[in-house]
Amino acid sequence: MKFRLLVLIMPLIMPFFLSAQTYEVSGAVKDRNNEAVGYANVLLLQVTDSVVVHGASTDDQGRFVISNVQPKTYFLKASYIGSTSNLIAVDVKENVAIGTIVIEDSSFDLDGVEVTAKNPTVVRKSDRLVFNVENTIASLGNSWDVLRKTPGVIMVNDQLKIRNQTPTIYLNNRKVQLTNAEIKNLLEGVSGSNIKSVEVIMNPPASYDAEGGPILNITTSKNLSPGYKGSVNGDYIQAIFPKYSFGTSHYFKTEKVSVFANYTISPRKEYKDNNGYINFIENDAVFSKWQSTFNRTTRSAAQNANLILDYDIDDRNSLNITTNLAVSPNKTYDNISENLISNAQNMLDSTFISSGKLNIDQANLGIDLNYVHQFKKDGTSLSLNAHHTAYELDQNQFVSSDYFDSSNNFMRNFSFLTNSNQNIKIYTGQADYVDAFGDLSLEGGGKFSNINSRSGLDYFNVMGNSQTKNQALSDIYDYDETVFAGYVSMTQDWDKFSLKLGLRGEQTHVEGNSLSVVEINVQDYFELFPSLYLLYSPSDNHSYSLNYGRKLSRPKYQDLNPFLYFLNENVFNQGNPNLRPNFSHNFNFNYTLKGTYFLDLYYRDNGNLISTLNFQDNQSQTVREVRQNVLGSISYGMDLTYIKSITNNWFLMAITSLFHEEETFLAIESGNIPVTNEVEGVFLLLQNNFTLSKDGTFTGELGLNYLSKFLLGSYVISETTNLTFGLRKTLWNNRAAISLSSEDILGRANGTVASKYLNQDNAYLPRPETQFIRFGFTYNFGNFGLKERKRTIDKIERDRLETN
């Protein structure tokens, strides 16, 4: 039956309750001087993932009582304005009097409300790695900087990568429906101080979509003080051209309502050049050599607006509305390329110069509505989510090429223009139910999604003032995708073990219709996606974890679009309406020693991966880049991470990765011969953070990363090295901050991109403005300090419990 999985798991995700006797946990909180600490937070956390399940505040005498506690083993922790106690294991089988909990010295000066940033920590959980950055030196920058510094994340051609996969970005467990460029613009305008932690989920569990690879889930902090606070920030970047960005964030909180609003605008003028070559081959010999110099100047003023509204209906029900608008009006690309064509004897045969202009208007609106109900039973909740995305893209391109002979005499002109547009509508609905029975937790849910896309391209040949539409290169493409999904998951905790099992099923129906060629591609399939996570912690110093998951990658609707996008008449990109989804098997083994050394071994069978392939037609002397299912692909490697405070003022994160990547694809311009492209690579990262003043207000960082080689479909990217440096100073009791940073100091952050196999030989060196100096400024205003102790702590307690 078409939706048989949903029918099977519906009984498992219906709310149900079991009654159980509850107990009290009581005690007192004192500081190291044996003085009572009033209005401190006392939290009970799950042993497996440190999620808060219960809590209370101490009274004036430092005493606390936590009531209605289910029988189970917990961690107990006390905290007060940035200072915390050690974790205490509590086995609740009856009423427990814990005695005195001691909080260590605070790093806060309460009179001046001055915070000294501490060092970030990394916590290994059964299904993810958690990079805790709140109030640490890792958060001293914008949110994009925080992601770049997250363990396991590397930058390749200005794109985030995790083990050669592009991660999906989530914000507070909600998928961010923005393009990569829009996500980058959004996060560059949001202060890193808003981030509590970044979760690196290499192998996402069943509650996440089966589609996609690793996930970066950003968990944000909340405005803790009732009232209003805000900030303004700006960046000035000096590269080849100067660039600017300005942003402002505002928080407002009452007893029931919390509002966050952010706006960023980034006027930019950017430069990029490519120097490349193409060797056209016949009978194993080069008969024509093309050398090209390509320059691009981009002008844009991307804008992002974000609004988050939380409303607490009562103690058990809450609503959330999240909206994001990203617009990029009148973005222009001015391109010019000079091409020298030589014969086999390296004698100049001819030249041509191409100039082009591309205008883009882009808008992306996303709206989320969320409802959460917390049942009376601890650990039991129901979450509902509805989402809508409206995306519009209009672009116009004009390209003109003048051809000259070897004596520089004009031969001919070739010109064309294109008008294209794309409209995408996304609708999703999701329900999730969680229930707990002692050490056993059950979770289940369902999701519906629909994506509808219409793309149009009109291609015109241009001769003088005359334009003639080329019907063969014009098209309208409709794409519709509907997915029904359901999942069930269980987690069982023992003394030293934790086991998590999940199963997700997805029914997918896809229709792609190219009106020009009257071709309809239909895909209809049902697939199961099991997942398993096992964590073993024999002591506080050692932990081992093993996980497995089956994942899915669907073709992007842009990739299915059969349009041709031309750089000139000889070089173009082409869509592929015959792409099929691919399925992968992912295995990971992890070992953690003393929270300082992290060893990760992984193996991934990528199946018929959808990859970027380059093909040169030696007869017609054209080069096209296409997306195609490969015949097979595997990845495996080892990551070793070392995280340590070397001294009180020096924090070091060092990562060494050894990896193997290979893809086997059909060389369609080389007699349809299977070709295997593979790379043995090394990635090295040294990230140093320094506290340069006694009060912690002056900090610095020095980073170095090295990547030996990288595989991208039929391409191999050569080695890259990036040396970075930064300084940051906070002023006026943390009311303001200034920063100075420099990227790509050595000028070696860009590698050559080459495609060489059989009768294929072409390469280019892209050089965007990776070498720059950035000056930043942030000013905070409003109630950014913690002044009303009791009221503030009460809100911290309530917000943390509701968040979890």
mmCIF file of C-alpha atoms in Angstrom, residues 160-361:
data_model
loop_
_atom_site.group_PDB
_atom_site.id
_atom_site.type_symbol
_atom_site.label_atom_id
_atom_site.label_comp_id
_atom_site.label_asym_id
_atom_site.label_seq_id
_atom_site.Cartn_x
_atom_site.Cartn_y
_atom_site.Cartn_z
ATOM 1 C CA LEU A 160 31.058 24.940 4.055
ATOM 2 C CA LYS A 161 31.933 21.251 3.767
ATOM 3 C CA ILE A 162 31.844 18.310 6.172
ATOM 4 C CA ARG A 163 33.674 15.256 4.849
ATOM 5 C CA ASN A 164 33.183 16.450 1.259
ATOM 6 C CA GLN A 165 29.455 16.967 1.793
ATOM 7 C CA THR A 166 27.569 20.257 1.932
ATOM 8 C CA PRO A 167 25.793 20.419 5.298
ATOM 9 C CA THR A 168 22.175 21.436 5.727
ATOM 10 C CA ILE A 169 21.785 24.384 8.102
ATOM 11 C CA TYR A 170 19.176 24.189 10.866
ATOM 12 C CA LEU A 171 18.289 26.959 13.316
ATOM 13 C CA ASN A 172 16.890 25.665 16.613
ATOM 14 C CA ASN A 173 16.037 22.352 14.909
ATOM 15 C CA ARG A 174 14.228 24.098 12.040
ATOM 16 C CA LYS A 175 15.579 23.780 8.528
ATOM 17 C CA VAL A 176 16.694 27.103 7.039
ATOM 18 C CA GLN A 177 15.059 27.296 3.592
ATOM 19 C CA LEU A 178 17.626 29.658 2.070
ATOM 20 C CA THR A 179 20.283 29.313 -0.587
ATOM 21 C CA ASN A 180 23.914 28.952 0.492
ATOM 22 C CA ALA A 181 24.665 32.571 -0.401
ATOM 23 C CA GLU A 182 21.589 33.812 1.501
ATOM 24 C CA ILE A 183 22.526 31.784 4.584
ATOM 25 C CA LYS A 184 26.010 33.270 4.494
ATOM 26 C CA ASN A 185 24.636 36.818 4.216
ATOM 27 C CA LEU A 186 22.174 36.192 7.039
ATOM 28 C CA LEU A 187 24.716 34.735 9.470
ATOM 29 C CA GLU A 188 27.346 37.370 8.704
ATOM 30 C CA GLY A 189 24.879 39.959 9.984
ATOM 31 C CA VAL A 190 24.071 38.179 13.265
ATOM 32 C CA SER A 191 26.462 38.374 16.210
ATOM 33 C CA GLY A 192 28.050 35.117 17.341
ATOM 34 C CA SER A 193 27.108 36.057 20.906
ATOM 35 C CA ASN A 194 23.549 34.992 20.031
ATOM 36 C CA ILE A 195 24.692 31.375 19.565
ATOM 37 C CA LYS A 196 24.584 28.947 22.459
ATOM 38 C CA SER A 197 25.988 25.921 20.605
ATOM 39 C CA VAL A 198 26.493 24.345 17.194
ATOM 40 C CA GLU A 199 25.546 20.687 16.813
ATOM 41 C CA VAL A 200 27.473 18.719 14.175
ATOM 42 C CA ILE A 201 25.206 15.812 13.207
ATOM 43 C CA MET A 202 27.218 13.641 10.840
ATOM 44 C CA ASN A 203 24.510 10.976 10.602
ATOM 45 C CA PRO A 204 21.106 12.589 11.325
ATOM 46 C CA PRO A 205 18.557 10.457 13.226
ATOM 47 C CA ALA A 206 15.088 9.456 12.029
ATOM 48 C CA SER A 207 13.403 12.662 13.198
ATOM 49 C CA TYR A 208 15.268 14.595 10.467
ATOM 50 C CA ASP A 209 14.535 14.376 6.749
ATOM 51 C CA ALA A 210 16.128 11.389 5.036
ATOM 52 C CA GLU A 211 17.323 13.731 2.305
ATOM 53 C CA GLY A 212 20.715 15.345 2.637
ATOM 54 C CA GLY A 213 23.964 14.636 4.412
ATOM 55 C CA PRO A 214 25.337 16.095 7.639
ATOM 56 C CA ILE A 215 23.515 18.826 9.561
ATOM 57 C CA LEU A 216 24.761 21.931 11.353
ATOM 58 C CA ASN A 217 22.097 22.811 13.920
ATOM 59 C CA ILE A 218 22.563 26.268 15.444
ATOM 60 C CA THR A 219 21.044 26.641 18.919
ATOM 61 C CA THR A 220 20.555 30.258 19.897
ATOM 62 C CA SER A 221 20.541 31.868 23.318
ATOM 63 C CA LYS A 222 17.490 33.739 24.554
ATOM 64 C CA ASN A 223 17.179 37.241 25.902
ATOM 65 C CA LEU A 224 17.263 36.486 29.615
ATOM 66 C CA SER A 225 16.193 39.810 31.108
ATOM 67 C CA PRO A 226 12.621 41.049 30.821
ATOM 68 C CA GLY A 227 12.629 44.330 28.966
ATOM 69 C CA TYR A 228 14.390 45.545 25.846
ATOM 70 C CA LYS A 229 17.902 45.361 24.495
ATOM 71 C CA GLY A 230 19.408 45.832 21.082
ATOM 72 C CA SER A 231 22.586 46.216 19.106
ATOM 73 C CA VAL A 232 23.984 47.702 15.931
ATOM 74 C CA ASN A 233 26.972 46.298 14.102
ATOM 75 C CA GLY A 234 28.937 47.086 11.003
ATOM 76 C CA ASP A 235 31.848 45.768 8.951
ATOM 77 C CA TYR A 236 34.249 47.466 6.593
ATOM 78 C CA ILE A 237 36.221 45.080 4.383
ATOM 79 C CA GLN A 238 39.158 46.186 2.281
ATOM 80 C CA ALA A 239 40.068 43.789 -0.500
ATOM 81 C CA ILE A 240 40.524 44.782 -4.158
ATOM 82 C CA PHE A 241 37.301 46.750 -3.727
ATOM 83 C CA PRO A 242 35.902 48.001 -0.402
ATOM 84 C CA LYS A 243 32.792 46.326 1.015
ATOM 85 C CA TYR A 244 30.386 47.213 3.765
ATOM 86 C CA SER A 245 27.708 45.628 5.898
ATOM 87 C CA PHE A 246 25.374 47.033 8.497
ATOM 88 C CA GLY A 247 23.073 45.160 10.833
ATOM 89 C CA THR A 248 20.846 45.777 13.784
ATOM 90 C CA SER A 249 19.238 43.325 16.229
ATOM 91 C CA HIS A 250 16.492 43.989 18.762
ATOM 92 C CA TYR A 251 15.119 41.899 21.629
ATOM 93 C CA PHE A 252 11.997 42.505 23.657
ATOM 94 C CA LYS A 253 10.705 40.245 26.401
ATOM 95 C CA THR A 254 7.755 40.241 28.788
ATOM 96 C CA GLU A 255 6.392 37.492 30.981
ATOM 97 C CA LYS A 256 4.634 35.869 28.016
ATOM 98 C CA VAL A 257 6.022 37.422 24.841
ATOM 99 C CA SER A 258 9.541 37.349 23.424
ATOM 100 C CA VAL A 259 10.432 39.123 20.173
ATOM 101 C CA PHE A 260 13.677 39.065 18.202
ATOM 102 C CA ALA A 261 14.158 41.163 15.051
ATOM 103 C CA ASN A 262 17.249 41.462 12.880
ATOM 104 C CA TYR A 263 18.033 43.365 9.696
ATOM 105 C CA THR A 264 21.230 43.336 7.627
ATOM 106 C CA ILE A 265 22.252 45.075 4.410
ATOM 107 C CA SER A 266 25.540 44.348 2.635
ATOM 108 C CA PRO A 267 26.499 46.672 -0.247
ATOM 109 C CA ARG A 268 29.360 44.933 -2.030
ATOM 110 C CA LYS A 269 31.551 45.278 -5.070
ATOM 111 C CA GLU A 270 33.488 42.082 -5.663
ATOM 112 C CA TYR A 271 36.168 41.006 -8.079
ATOM 113 C CA LYS A 272 37.081 37.539 -9.288
ATOM 114 C CA ASP A 273 39.426 36.323 -11.986
ATOM 115 C CA ASN A 274 39.929 32.906 -13.562
ATOM 116 C CA ASN A 275 42.971 31.934 -15.558
ATOM 117 C CA GLY A 276 42.466 28.671 -17.372
ATOM 118 C CA TYR A 277 43.201 26.472 -20.337
ATOM 119 C CA ILE A 278 41.572 23.796 -22.502
ATOM 120 C CA ASN A 279 43.593 21.283 -24.520
ATOM 121 C CA PHE A 280 41.433 19.755 -27.235
ATOM 122 C CA ILE A 281 42.685 16.263 -28.086
ATOM 123 C CA GLU A 282 42.480 14.023 -31.125
ATOM 124 C CA ASN A 283 44.214 10.635 -31.488
ATOM 125 C CA ASP A 284 45.935 11.134 -28.113
ATOM 126 C CA ALA A 285 47.533 14.413 -29.264
ATOM 127 C CA VAL A 286 46.651 18.020 -28.550
ATOM 128 C CA PHE A 287 45.572 19.756 -31.748
ATOM 129 C CA SER A 288 44.197 23.012 -30.301
ATOM 130 C CA LYS A 289 45.152 24.912 -27.150
ATOM 131 C CA TRP A 290 42.880 27.528 -25.616
ATOM 132 C CA GLN A 291 44.158 29.883 -22.933
ATOM 133 C CA SER A 292 41.685 32.189 -21.229
ATOM 134 C CA THR A 293 41.687 35.068 -18.791
ATOM 135 C CA PHE A 294 38.319 35.748 -17.223
ATOM 136 C CA ASN A 295 37.434 38.741 -15.007
ATOM 137 C CA ARG A 296 34.159 39.308 -13.179
ATOM 138 C CA THR A 297 32.984 42.358 -11.231
ATOM 139 C CA THR A 298 29.880 41.871 -9.122
ATOM 140 C CA ARG A 299 27.758 44.595 -7.571
ATOM 141 C CA SER A 300 25.085 43.712 -5.042
ATOM 142 C CA ALA A 301 23.206 44.932 -1.986
ATOM 143 C CA ALA A 302 21.809 41.812 -0.359
ATOM 144 C CA GLN A 303 19.345 42.403 2.471
ATOM 145 C CA ASN A 304 18.100 40.028 5.168
ATOM 146 C CA ALA A 305 15.276 40.585 7.660
ATOM 147 C CA ASN A 306 14.468 38.079 10.374
ATOM 148 C CA LEU A 307 11.633 38.101 12.936
ATOM 149 C CA ILE A 308 11.068 35.554 15.720
ATOM 150 C CA LEU A 309 8.005 35.839 17.959
ATOM 151 C CA ASP A 310 7.500 33.512 20.956
ATOM 152 C CA TYR A 311 4.271 33.536 22.949
ATOM 153 C CA ASP A 312 3.813 31.471 26.107
ATOM 154 C CA ILE A 313 0.078 30.757 26.259
ATOM 155 C CA ASP A 314 0.535 29.168 29.675
ATOM 156 C CA ASP A 315 3.046 26.949 31.463
ATOM 157 C CA ARG A 316 2.421 24.059 29.037
ATOM 158 C CA ASN A 317 1.565 25.653 25.697
ATOM 159 C CA SER A 318 3.616 27.949 23.502
ATOM 160 C CA LEU A 319 3.457 29.423 20.002
ATOM 161 C CA ASN A 320 6.282 30.556 17.761
ATOM 162 C CA ILE A 321 6.283 32.464 14.489
ATOM 163 C CA THR A 322 9.551 32.748 12.569
ATOM 164 C CA THR A 323 9.903 34.702 9.333
ATOM 165 C CA ASN A 324 12.895 35.413 7.141
ATOM 166 C CA LEU A 325 13.066 37.601 4.058
ATOM 167 C CA ALA A 326 16.164 37.639 1.853
ATOM 168 C CA VAL A 327 16.250 39.957 -1.154
ATOM 169 C CA SER A 328 18.989 40.797 -3.623
ATOM 170 C CA PRO A 329 17.669 43.466 -6.006
ATOM 171 C CA ASN A 330 19.499 44.425 -9.176
ATOM 172 C CA LYS A 331 22.559 42.266 -8.617
ATOM 173 C CA THR A 332 24.873 42.665 -11.622
ATOM 174 C CA TYR A 333 27.758 40.657 -13.037
ATOM 175 C CA ASP A 334 30.082 42.297 -15.557
ATOM 176 C CA ASN A 335 32.196 39.645 -17.251
ATOM 177 C CA ILE A 336 35.012 39.885 -19.747
ATOM 178 C CA SER A 337 37.231 37.109 -21.050
ATOM 179 C CA GLU A 338 40.160 37.070 -23.444
ATOM 180 C CA ASN A 339 40.930 33.802 -25.219
ATOM 181 C CA LEU A 340 43.997 32.803 -27.211
ATOM 182 C CA ILE A 341 43.682 29.811 -29.556
ATOM 183 C CA SER A 342 46.895 28.086 -30.671
ATOM 184 C CA ASN A 343 47.523 25.093 -32.902
ATOM 185 C CA ALA A 344 49.517 21.979 -32.085
ATOM 186 C CA GLN A 345 52.782 23.816 -32.814
ATOM 187 C CA ASN A 346 51.887 26.529 -30.255
ATOM 188 C CA MET A 347 51.415 29.040 -33.072
ATOM 189 C CA LEU A 348 48.636 31.588 -32.521
ATOM 190 C CA ASP A 349 45.653 30.671 -34.658
ATOM 191 C CA SER A 350 42.999 33.153 -33.543
ATOM 192 C CA THR A 351 41.627 35.068 -30.579
ATOM 193 C CA PHE A 352 38.245 36.101 -29.293
ATOM 194 C CA ILE A 353 37.051 38.470 -26.626
ATOM 195 C CA SER A 354 33.736 37.920 -24.844
ATOM 196 C CA SER A 355 31.943 40.455 -22.725
ATOM 197 C CA GLY A 356 28.757 39.823 -20.834
ATOM 198 C CA LYS A 357 26.373 41.400 -18.387
ATOM 199 C CA LEU A 358 24.020 39.530 -16.101
ATOM 200 C CA ASN A 359 21.259 41.192 -14.036
ATOM 201 C CA ILE A 360 19.539 39.295 -11.231
ATOM 202 C CA ASP A 361 16.596 40.099 -8.982
#
